[in-house]
XYZ file of C-alpha atoms in Angstrom:
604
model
C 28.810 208.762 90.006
C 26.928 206.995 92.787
C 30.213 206.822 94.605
C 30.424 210.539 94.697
C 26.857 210.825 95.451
C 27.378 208.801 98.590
C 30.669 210.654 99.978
C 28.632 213.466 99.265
C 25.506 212.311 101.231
C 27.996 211.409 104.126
C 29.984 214.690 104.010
C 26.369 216.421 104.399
C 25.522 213.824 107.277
C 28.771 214.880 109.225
C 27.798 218.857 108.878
C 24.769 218.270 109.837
C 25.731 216.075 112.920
C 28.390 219.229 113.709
C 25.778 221.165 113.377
C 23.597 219.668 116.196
C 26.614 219.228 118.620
C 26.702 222.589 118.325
C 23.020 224.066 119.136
C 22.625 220.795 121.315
C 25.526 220.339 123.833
C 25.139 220.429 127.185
C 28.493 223.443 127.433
C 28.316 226.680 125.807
C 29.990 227.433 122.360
C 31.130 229.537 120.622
C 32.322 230.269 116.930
C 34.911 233.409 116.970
C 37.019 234.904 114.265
C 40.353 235.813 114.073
C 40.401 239.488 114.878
C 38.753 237.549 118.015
C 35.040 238.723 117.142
C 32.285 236.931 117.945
C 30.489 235.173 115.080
C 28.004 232.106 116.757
C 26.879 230.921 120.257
C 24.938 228.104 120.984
C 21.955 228.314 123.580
C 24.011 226.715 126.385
C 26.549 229.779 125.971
C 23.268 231.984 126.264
C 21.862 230.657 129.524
C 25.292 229.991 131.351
C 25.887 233.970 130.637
C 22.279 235.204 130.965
C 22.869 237.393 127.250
C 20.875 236.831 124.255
C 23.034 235.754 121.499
C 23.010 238.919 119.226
C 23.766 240.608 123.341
C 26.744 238.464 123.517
C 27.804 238.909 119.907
C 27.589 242.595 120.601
C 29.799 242.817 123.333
C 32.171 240.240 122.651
C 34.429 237.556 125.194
C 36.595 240.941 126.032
C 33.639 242.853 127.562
C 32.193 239.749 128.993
C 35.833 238.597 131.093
C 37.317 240.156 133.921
C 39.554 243.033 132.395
C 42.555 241.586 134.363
C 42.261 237.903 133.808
C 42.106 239.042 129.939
C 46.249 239.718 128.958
C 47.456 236.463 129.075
C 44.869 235.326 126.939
C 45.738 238.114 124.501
C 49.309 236.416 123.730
C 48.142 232.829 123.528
C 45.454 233.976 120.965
C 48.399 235.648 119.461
C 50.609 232.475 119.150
C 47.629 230.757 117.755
C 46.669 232.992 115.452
C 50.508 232.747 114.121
C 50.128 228.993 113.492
C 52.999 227.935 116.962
C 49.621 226.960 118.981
C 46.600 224.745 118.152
C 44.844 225.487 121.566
C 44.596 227.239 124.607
C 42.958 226.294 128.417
C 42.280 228.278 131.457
C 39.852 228.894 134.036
C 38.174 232.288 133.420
C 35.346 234.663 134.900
C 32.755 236.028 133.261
C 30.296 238.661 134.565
C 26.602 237.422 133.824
C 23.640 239.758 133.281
C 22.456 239.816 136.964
C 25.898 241.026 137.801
C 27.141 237.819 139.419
C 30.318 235.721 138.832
C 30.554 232.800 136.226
C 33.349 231.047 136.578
C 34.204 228.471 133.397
C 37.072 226.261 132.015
C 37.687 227.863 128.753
C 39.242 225.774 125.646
C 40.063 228.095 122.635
C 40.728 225.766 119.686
C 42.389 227.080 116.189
C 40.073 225.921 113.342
C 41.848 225.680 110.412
C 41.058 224.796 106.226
C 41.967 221.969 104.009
C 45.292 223.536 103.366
C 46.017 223.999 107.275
C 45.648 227.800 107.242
C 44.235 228.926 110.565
C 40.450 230.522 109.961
C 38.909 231.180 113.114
C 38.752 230.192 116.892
C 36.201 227.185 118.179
C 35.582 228.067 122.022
C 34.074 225.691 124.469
C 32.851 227.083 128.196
C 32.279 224.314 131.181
C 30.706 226.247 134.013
C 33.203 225.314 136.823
C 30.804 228.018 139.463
C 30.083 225.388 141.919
C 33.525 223.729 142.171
C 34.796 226.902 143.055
C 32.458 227.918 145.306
C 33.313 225.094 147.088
C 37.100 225.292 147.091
C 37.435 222.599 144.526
C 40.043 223.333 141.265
C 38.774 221.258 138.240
C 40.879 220.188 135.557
C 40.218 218.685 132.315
C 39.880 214.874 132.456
C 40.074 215.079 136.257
C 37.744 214.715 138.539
C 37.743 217.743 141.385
C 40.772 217.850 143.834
C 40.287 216.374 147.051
C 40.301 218.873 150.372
C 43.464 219.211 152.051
C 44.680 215.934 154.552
C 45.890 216.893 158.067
C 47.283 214.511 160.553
C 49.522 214.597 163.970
C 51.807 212.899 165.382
C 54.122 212.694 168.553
C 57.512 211.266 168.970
C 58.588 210.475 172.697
C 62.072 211.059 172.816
C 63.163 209.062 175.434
C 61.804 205.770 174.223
C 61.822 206.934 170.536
C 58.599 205.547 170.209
C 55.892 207.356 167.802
C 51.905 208.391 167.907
C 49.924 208.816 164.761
C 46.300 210.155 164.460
C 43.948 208.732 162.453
C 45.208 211.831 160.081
C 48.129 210.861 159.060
C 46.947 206.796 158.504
C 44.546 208.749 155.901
C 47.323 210.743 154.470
C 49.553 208.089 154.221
C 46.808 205.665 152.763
C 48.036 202.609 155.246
C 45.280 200.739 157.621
C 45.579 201.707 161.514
C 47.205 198.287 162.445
C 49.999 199.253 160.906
C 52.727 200.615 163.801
C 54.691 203.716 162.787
C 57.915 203.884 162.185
C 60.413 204.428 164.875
C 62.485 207.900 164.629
C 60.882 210.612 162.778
C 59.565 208.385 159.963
C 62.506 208.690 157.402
C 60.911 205.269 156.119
C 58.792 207.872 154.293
C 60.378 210.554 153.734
C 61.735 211.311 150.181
C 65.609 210.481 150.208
C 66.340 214.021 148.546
C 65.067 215.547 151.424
C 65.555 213.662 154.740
C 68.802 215.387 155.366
C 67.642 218.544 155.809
C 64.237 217.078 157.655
C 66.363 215.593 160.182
C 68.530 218.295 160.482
C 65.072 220.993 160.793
C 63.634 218.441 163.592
C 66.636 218.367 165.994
C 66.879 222.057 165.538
C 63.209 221.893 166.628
C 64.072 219.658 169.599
C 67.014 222.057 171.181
C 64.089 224.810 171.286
C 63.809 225.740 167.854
C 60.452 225.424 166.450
C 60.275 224.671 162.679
C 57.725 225.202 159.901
C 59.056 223.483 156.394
C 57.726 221.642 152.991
C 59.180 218.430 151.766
C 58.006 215.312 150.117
C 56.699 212.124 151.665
C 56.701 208.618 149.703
C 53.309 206.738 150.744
C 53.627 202.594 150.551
C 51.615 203.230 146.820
C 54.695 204.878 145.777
C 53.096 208.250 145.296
C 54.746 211.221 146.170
C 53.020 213.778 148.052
C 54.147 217.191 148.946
C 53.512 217.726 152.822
C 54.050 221.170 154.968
C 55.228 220.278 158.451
C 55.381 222.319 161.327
C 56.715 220.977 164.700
C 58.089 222.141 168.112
C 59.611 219.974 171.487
C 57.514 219.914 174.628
C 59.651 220.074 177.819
C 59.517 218.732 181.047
C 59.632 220.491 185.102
C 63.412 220.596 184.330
C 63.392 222.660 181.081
C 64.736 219.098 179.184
C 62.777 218.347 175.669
C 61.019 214.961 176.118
C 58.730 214.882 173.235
C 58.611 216.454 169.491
C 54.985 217.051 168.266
C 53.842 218.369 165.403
C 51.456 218.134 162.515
C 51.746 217.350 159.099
C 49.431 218.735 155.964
C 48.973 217.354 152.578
C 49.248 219.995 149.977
C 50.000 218.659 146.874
C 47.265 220.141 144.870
C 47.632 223.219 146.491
C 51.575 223.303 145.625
C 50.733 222.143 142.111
C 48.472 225.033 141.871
C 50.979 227.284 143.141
C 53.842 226.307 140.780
C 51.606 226.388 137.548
C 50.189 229.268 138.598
C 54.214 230.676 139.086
C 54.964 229.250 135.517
C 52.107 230.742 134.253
C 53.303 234.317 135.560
C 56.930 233.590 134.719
C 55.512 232.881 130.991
C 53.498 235.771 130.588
C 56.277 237.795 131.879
C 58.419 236.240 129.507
C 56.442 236.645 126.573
C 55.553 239.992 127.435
C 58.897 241.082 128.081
C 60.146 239.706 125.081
C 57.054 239.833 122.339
C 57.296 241.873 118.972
C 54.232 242.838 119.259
C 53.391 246.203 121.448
C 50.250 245.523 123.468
C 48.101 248.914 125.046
C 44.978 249.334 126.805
C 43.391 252.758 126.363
C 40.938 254.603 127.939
C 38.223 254.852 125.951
C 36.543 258.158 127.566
C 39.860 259.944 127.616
C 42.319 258.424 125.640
C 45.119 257.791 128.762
C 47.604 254.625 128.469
C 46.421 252.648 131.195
C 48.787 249.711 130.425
C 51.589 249.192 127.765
C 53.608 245.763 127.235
C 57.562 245.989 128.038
C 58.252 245.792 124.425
C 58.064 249.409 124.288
C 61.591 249.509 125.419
C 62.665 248.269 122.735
C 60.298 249.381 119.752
C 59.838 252.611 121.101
C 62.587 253.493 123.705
C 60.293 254.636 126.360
C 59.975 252.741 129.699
C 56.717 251.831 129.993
C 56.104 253.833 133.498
C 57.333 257.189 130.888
C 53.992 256.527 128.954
C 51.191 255.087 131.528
C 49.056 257.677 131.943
C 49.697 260.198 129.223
C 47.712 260.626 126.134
C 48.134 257.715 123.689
C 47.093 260.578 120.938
C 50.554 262.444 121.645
C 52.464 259.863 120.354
C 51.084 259.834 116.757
C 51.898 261.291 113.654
C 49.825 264.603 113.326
C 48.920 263.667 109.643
C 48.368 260.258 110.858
C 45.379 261.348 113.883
C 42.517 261.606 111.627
C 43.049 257.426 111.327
C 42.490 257.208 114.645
C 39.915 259.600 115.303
C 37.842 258.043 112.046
C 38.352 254.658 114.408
C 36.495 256.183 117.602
C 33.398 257.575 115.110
C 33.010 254.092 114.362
C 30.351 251.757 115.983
C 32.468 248.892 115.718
C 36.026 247.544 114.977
C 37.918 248.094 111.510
C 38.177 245.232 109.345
C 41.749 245.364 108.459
C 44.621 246.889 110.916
C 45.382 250.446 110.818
C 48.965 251.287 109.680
C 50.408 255.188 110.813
C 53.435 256.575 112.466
C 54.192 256.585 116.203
C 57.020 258.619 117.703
C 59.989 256.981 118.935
C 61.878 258.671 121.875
C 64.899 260.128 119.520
C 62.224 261.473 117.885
C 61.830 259.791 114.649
C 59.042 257.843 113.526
C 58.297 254.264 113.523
C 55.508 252.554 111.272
C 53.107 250.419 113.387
C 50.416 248.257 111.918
C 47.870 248.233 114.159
C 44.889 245.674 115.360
C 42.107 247.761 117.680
C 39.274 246.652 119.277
C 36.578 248.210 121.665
C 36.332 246.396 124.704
C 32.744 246.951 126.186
C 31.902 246.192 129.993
C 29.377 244.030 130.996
C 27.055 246.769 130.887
C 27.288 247.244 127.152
C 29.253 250.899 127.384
C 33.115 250.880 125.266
C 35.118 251.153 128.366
C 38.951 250.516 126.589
C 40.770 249.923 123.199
C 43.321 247.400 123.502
C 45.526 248.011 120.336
C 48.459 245.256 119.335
C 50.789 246.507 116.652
C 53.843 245.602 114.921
C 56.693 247.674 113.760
C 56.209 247.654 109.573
C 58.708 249.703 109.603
C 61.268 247.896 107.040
C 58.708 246.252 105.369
C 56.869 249.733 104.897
C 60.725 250.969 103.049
C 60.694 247.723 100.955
C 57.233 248.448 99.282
C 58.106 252.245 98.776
C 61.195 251.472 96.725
C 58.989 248.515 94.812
C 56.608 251.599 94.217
C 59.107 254.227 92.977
C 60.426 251.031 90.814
C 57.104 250.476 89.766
C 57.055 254.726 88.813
C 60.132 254.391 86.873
C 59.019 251.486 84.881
C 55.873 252.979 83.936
C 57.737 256.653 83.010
C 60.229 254.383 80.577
C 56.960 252.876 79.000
C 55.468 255.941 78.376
C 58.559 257.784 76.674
C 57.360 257.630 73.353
C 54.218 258.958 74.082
C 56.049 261.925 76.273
C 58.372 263.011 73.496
C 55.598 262.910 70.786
C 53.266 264.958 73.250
C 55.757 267.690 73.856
C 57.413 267.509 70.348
C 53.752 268.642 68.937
C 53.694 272.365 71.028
C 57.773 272.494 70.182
C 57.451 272.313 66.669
C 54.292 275.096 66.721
C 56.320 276.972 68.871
C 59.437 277.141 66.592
C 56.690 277.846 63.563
C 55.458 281.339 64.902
C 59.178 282.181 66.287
C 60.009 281.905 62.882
C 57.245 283.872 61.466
C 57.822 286.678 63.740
C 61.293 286.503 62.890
C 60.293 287.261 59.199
C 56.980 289.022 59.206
C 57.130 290.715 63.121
C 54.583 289.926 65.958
C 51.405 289.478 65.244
C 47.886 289.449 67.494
C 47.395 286.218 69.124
C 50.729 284.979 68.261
C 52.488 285.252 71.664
C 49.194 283.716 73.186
C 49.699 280.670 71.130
C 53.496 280.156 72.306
C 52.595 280.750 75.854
C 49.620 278.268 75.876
C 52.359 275.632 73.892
C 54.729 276.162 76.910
C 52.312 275.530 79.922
C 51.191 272.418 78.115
C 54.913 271.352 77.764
C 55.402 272.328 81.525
C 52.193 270.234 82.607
C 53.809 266.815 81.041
C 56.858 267.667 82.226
C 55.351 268.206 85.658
C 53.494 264.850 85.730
C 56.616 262.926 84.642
C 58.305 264.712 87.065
C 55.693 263.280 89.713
C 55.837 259.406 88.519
C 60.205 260.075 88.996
C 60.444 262.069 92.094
C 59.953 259.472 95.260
C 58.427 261.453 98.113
C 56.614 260.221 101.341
C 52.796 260.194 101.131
C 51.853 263.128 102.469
C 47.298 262.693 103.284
C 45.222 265.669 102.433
C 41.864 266.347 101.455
C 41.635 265.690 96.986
C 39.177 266.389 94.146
C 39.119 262.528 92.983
C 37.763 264.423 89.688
C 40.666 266.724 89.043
C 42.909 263.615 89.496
C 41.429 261.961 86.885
C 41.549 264.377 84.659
C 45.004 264.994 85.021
C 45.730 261.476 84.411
C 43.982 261.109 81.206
C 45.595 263.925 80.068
C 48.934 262.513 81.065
C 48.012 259.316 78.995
C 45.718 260.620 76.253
C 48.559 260.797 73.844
C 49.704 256.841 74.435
C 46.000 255.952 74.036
C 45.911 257.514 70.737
C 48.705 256.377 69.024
C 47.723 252.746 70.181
C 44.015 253.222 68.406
C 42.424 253.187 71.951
C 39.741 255.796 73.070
C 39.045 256.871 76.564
C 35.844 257.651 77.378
C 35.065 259.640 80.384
C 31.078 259.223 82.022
C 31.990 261.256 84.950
C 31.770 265.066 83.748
C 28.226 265.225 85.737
C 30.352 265.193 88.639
C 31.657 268.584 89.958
C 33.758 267.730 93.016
C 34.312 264.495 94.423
C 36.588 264.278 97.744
C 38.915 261.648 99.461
C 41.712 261.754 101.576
C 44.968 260.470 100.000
C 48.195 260.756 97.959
C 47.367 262.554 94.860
C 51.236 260.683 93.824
C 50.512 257.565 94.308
C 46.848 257.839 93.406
C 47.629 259.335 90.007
C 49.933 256.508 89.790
C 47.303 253.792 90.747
C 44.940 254.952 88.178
C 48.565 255.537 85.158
C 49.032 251.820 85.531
C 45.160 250.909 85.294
C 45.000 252.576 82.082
C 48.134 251.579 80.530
C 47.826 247.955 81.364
C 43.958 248.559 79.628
C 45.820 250.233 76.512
C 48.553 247.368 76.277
C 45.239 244.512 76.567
C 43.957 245.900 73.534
C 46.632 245.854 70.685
C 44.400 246.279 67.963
C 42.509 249.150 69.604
C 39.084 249.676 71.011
C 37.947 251.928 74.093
C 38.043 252.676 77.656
C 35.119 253.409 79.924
C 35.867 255.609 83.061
C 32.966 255.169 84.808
C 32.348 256.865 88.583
C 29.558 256.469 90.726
C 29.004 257.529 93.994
C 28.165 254.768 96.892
C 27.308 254.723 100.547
C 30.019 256.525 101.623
C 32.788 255.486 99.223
C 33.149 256.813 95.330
C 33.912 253.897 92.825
C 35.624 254.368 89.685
C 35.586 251.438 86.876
C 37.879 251.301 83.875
C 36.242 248.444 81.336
C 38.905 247.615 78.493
C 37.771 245.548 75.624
C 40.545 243.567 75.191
C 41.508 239.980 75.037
C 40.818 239.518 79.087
C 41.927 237.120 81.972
C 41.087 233.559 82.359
C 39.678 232.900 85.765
C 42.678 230.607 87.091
C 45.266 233.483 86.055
C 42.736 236.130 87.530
C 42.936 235.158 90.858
C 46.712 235.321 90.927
C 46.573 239.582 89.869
C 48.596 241.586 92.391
C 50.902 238.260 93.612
C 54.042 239.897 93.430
C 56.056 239.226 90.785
C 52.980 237.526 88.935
C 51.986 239.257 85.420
C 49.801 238.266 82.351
C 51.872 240.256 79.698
C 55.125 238.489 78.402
C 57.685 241.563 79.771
C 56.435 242.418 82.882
C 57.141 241.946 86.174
C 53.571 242.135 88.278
C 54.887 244.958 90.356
C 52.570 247.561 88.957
C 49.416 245.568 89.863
C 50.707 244.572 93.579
C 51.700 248.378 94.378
C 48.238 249.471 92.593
C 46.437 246.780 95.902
C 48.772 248.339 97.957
C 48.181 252.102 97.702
C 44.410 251.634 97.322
C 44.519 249.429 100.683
C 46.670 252.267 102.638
C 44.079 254.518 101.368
C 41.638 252.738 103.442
C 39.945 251.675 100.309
C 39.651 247.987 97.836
C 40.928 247.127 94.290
C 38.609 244.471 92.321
C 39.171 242.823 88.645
C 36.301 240.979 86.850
C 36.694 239.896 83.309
C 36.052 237.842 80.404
C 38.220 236.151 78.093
C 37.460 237.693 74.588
C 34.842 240.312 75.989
C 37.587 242.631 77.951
C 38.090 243.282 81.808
C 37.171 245.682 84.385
C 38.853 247.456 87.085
C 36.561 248.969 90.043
C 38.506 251.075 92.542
C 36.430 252.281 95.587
C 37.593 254.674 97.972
C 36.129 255.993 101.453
C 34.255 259.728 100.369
C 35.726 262.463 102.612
C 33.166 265.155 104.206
């Protein structure tokens, strides 16, 4: 016990500890989320940037960064966020409040649980401003790069003998007693490349002057890349008698240059060859401003086809209102948007969609950068797991079908019969005919759980819905002892926008799998209530209900609580409801029953 007690003490030392490095360092920091949203900064963070911290969390690292220094960051985030990256580094501006540069060496760090699953971003600023002003490149773990070492130098031709400034004793790192080498130094020079230095310095002697990069090997060992230019001086006669030139250290610099080359090559690479299709939008007129090559191949456009048209012309007309819904928003959506974007054939491809409003320093949404993902296939998978799911549940229900339309058969063969034998009589023929429409309503909603069809979004009375559905199940309920009680007739019209399909069949499966947990019988509550914006309908079963361990697992596919089924009807259920913008939530108790709240966005 007092073991425990003391890990426990420690483990609440070390967050507290964490906790202090992080109001109390010395560099700003920052605690981000996935989606790349802003969730902590520590005061450092605050004064480096001259924002308040809610000001910063409002506008976010996007609106704070230079717009073009911001892409390549957009695909290492990416690879983090998919687990092939731990961490990312590079030097970054940021516009402060007084409208000045801030230049800082940015370290993005995946944070990730016990069970390795990544769960946000760590980000650490050092404000690099001064280095740069003064021409310096800092790295991390280095100390600043030095200035660039010049010397020159002077080779008399006759006597082969050679000058040195005091430059080139400093860029060699030797002491000024030491005499040069004779010839043009190929003591020094890296043996890869003295054949073509010796060739580019007798070229310069027969009048050629020469300007080229090679490597030099100092007495250390170190290799430094030099840039030499040199030309021959000539005498009355026209005849060279001395080569002079001068030679430049630019190691650093030609470091710089070739990571900054590999960097370009990489994002080209990735860019050309990511999954993912990357846009920035205008957010005052909706033009593509930029669009990632992938297009080509997700889309078949060339990506100079769709820069500066309309990003709105290439969506689904029933799938606008998703994105118009977006731009009423104050902020970003919580979960990616899926809908339809037209491919250049002219079919249409499924994209699920991140997008977030990038402010500018001034506060004001200035673009949407949107990265999406072609869900096409997976999209087909879950519609034939739902149309399995609608078969499965029509098969169930057979019994009760048959026994609901067997009841208005055998009434309507009674009064056939009796006008057969005693002629038509008053009210007769109205009987028959209100037997037959309630034979061709079951036989329409059956028809609706078999038929597979593409959702098709429209503006539905939630309340008519329902009351179709417990009609459709009514009989079932009945002959399994089980009563449904309806608490939402105080409710005249109720709208969404949805599938009334696949809604109906969300709400079949509820109440079946609530008929099934009772065996012995008992009642339903359908309870809706209107929220902020949404409309919430509960179903409360008083069956045997769901132990906590096995009530997390609910919607896992393949994952069920009854001993025949397969956990496909609970997993397309989530799945609907979360395409209709909307959540799916199960509380129970074991013995006392369990309850189903559905909540879906209200429509205007």
């Amino acid at each position: 016990m007092e073991e425990r007690k003391c890990r426990a003490d420690v483990h609440n030392q070390g967050e507290s500890l964490i906790e202090k490095a992080f109001r109390y360092a010395s560099f700003g920091m920052a605690v981000a989320s996935l989606e790349g949203d802003v969730l902590e900064v520590n005061p450092s963070l605050c004064r480096m940037l001259g924002y308040s911290e809610q000001e910063i969390i409002k506008l976010n690292f996007t609106s704070l960064t230079y717009q073009e220094d911001f892409p390549i960051d957009v695909y290492y985030i990416l690879l983090m966020g998919k687990g092939k990256q731990d961490f990312h580094q590079t030097e970054k501006r940021f516009h402060h409040k007084d409208g000045t540069t801030v230049w800082a060496l940015m370290t993005v760090s995946l944070v990730r649980d016990d069970k390795g699953t990544g769960t946000g971003f760590l980000v650490q600023l050092l404000d690099i401003t001064q280095q740069k002003l003064e021409g310096n490149r800092t790295r991390p773990g280095a100390q600043p790069a030095p200035e660039r070492k010049w010397g020159g130098w002077e080779v008399n031709l006759g006597e082969s003998r050679v000058y040195w400034s005091q430059g080139m004793y400093d860029l060699l790192k030797m002491p000024m007693d030491n005499e040069p080498p004779a010839g043009y130094g190929e003591k020094y020079v890296h043996p890869e490349d003295w054949e073509w230095v010796l060739r580019s310095f007798k070229e310069a002697v027969a009048g050629v002057p020469c300007r080229i990069q090679y490597r030099l090997i100092r007495p250390d060992g170190t290799v430094r890349t030099v840039v030499t230019k040199a030309e021959a001086v000539l005498n009355e006669s026209g005849k060279p008698v001395k080569l002079v030139g001068t030679t430049e250290d630019v190691t650093d610099h030609y470091q710089y240059d070739e990571e900054l080359r590999q960097s370009v090559e990489l994002y080209n690479l990735i860019s050309e060859h990511a999954q993912e299709l990357i846009s920035f939008v205008s957010a005052d007129d909706g033009i593509l401003r930029y669009i990632s090559p992938s297009v080509r191949t997700l889309l078949g456009y060339d990506a100079g086809e769709v820069v500066g048209t309309r990003a709105i012309l290439y969506v689904h007309p029933d799938d606008v209102w998703l994105l118009q819904e977006f731009q009423r928003q104050e902020g970003n959506p919580a979960a990616p948007l899926t809908y339809r974007v037209r491919h250049k054939d002219g079919h249409y491809i499924w994209f699920e969609t991140n997008l977030r409003k990038i402010r500018s320093f001034k506060g004001e949404v200035d673009k949407i950068l949107t990265i999406g993902r072609d869900v096409t296939e997976s999209r087909q998978t879950q519609e034939m797991l739902r149309n399995s799911e609608k078969l499965s549940i029509a098969g169930e229900l057979a019994a009760g079908i048959a026994h609901e339309i067997r009841n208005p058969l055998t009434a309507i063969k009674g009064f056939v019969r009796l006008m057969q034998t005693s002629g038509a009589k008053a009210g007769y023929l109205d009987i028959i005919t209100s037997e037959l429409n309630r034979i061709e309503s079951i036989v329409g909603e059956l028809l609706v759980l078999s038929k597979p069809r593409e959702a098709k979004f429209s503006r539905q009375d939630l309340i008519r819905l329902l009351e179709h559905v417990v009609s459709f199940i009514e009989t079932q309920a009945i002959m399994n002892n089980v009563i449904l009680i309806k608490q939402f007739n105080f409710l005249s019209r109720v709208y969404i926008n949805g599938d009334d399909n696949q809604i109906k069949q969300v709400f079949i499966n509820l109440l079946k799998n609530g008929i099934e947990a009772m065996p012995q019988g008992g009642e339903i509550l359908i309870d809706v209530r209107l929220e902020e914006g949404m409309v919430a309908v509960s179903l409360t079963d008083q069956g045997v209900g769901i132990p906590p361990d096995k009530l997390a697992k609910v919607g896992s596919l393949f994952y069920t609580t009854k001993e025949n089924g397969t956990g496909l009807g609970m997993m397309v259920s989530h799945k609907i409801i979360q395409d209709h913008r909307g959540t799916l939530h199960l509380t129970s108790q074991v013995g006392l029953g369990t309850t189903v709240t559905v909540r879906l966005p209200l429509m205007g």
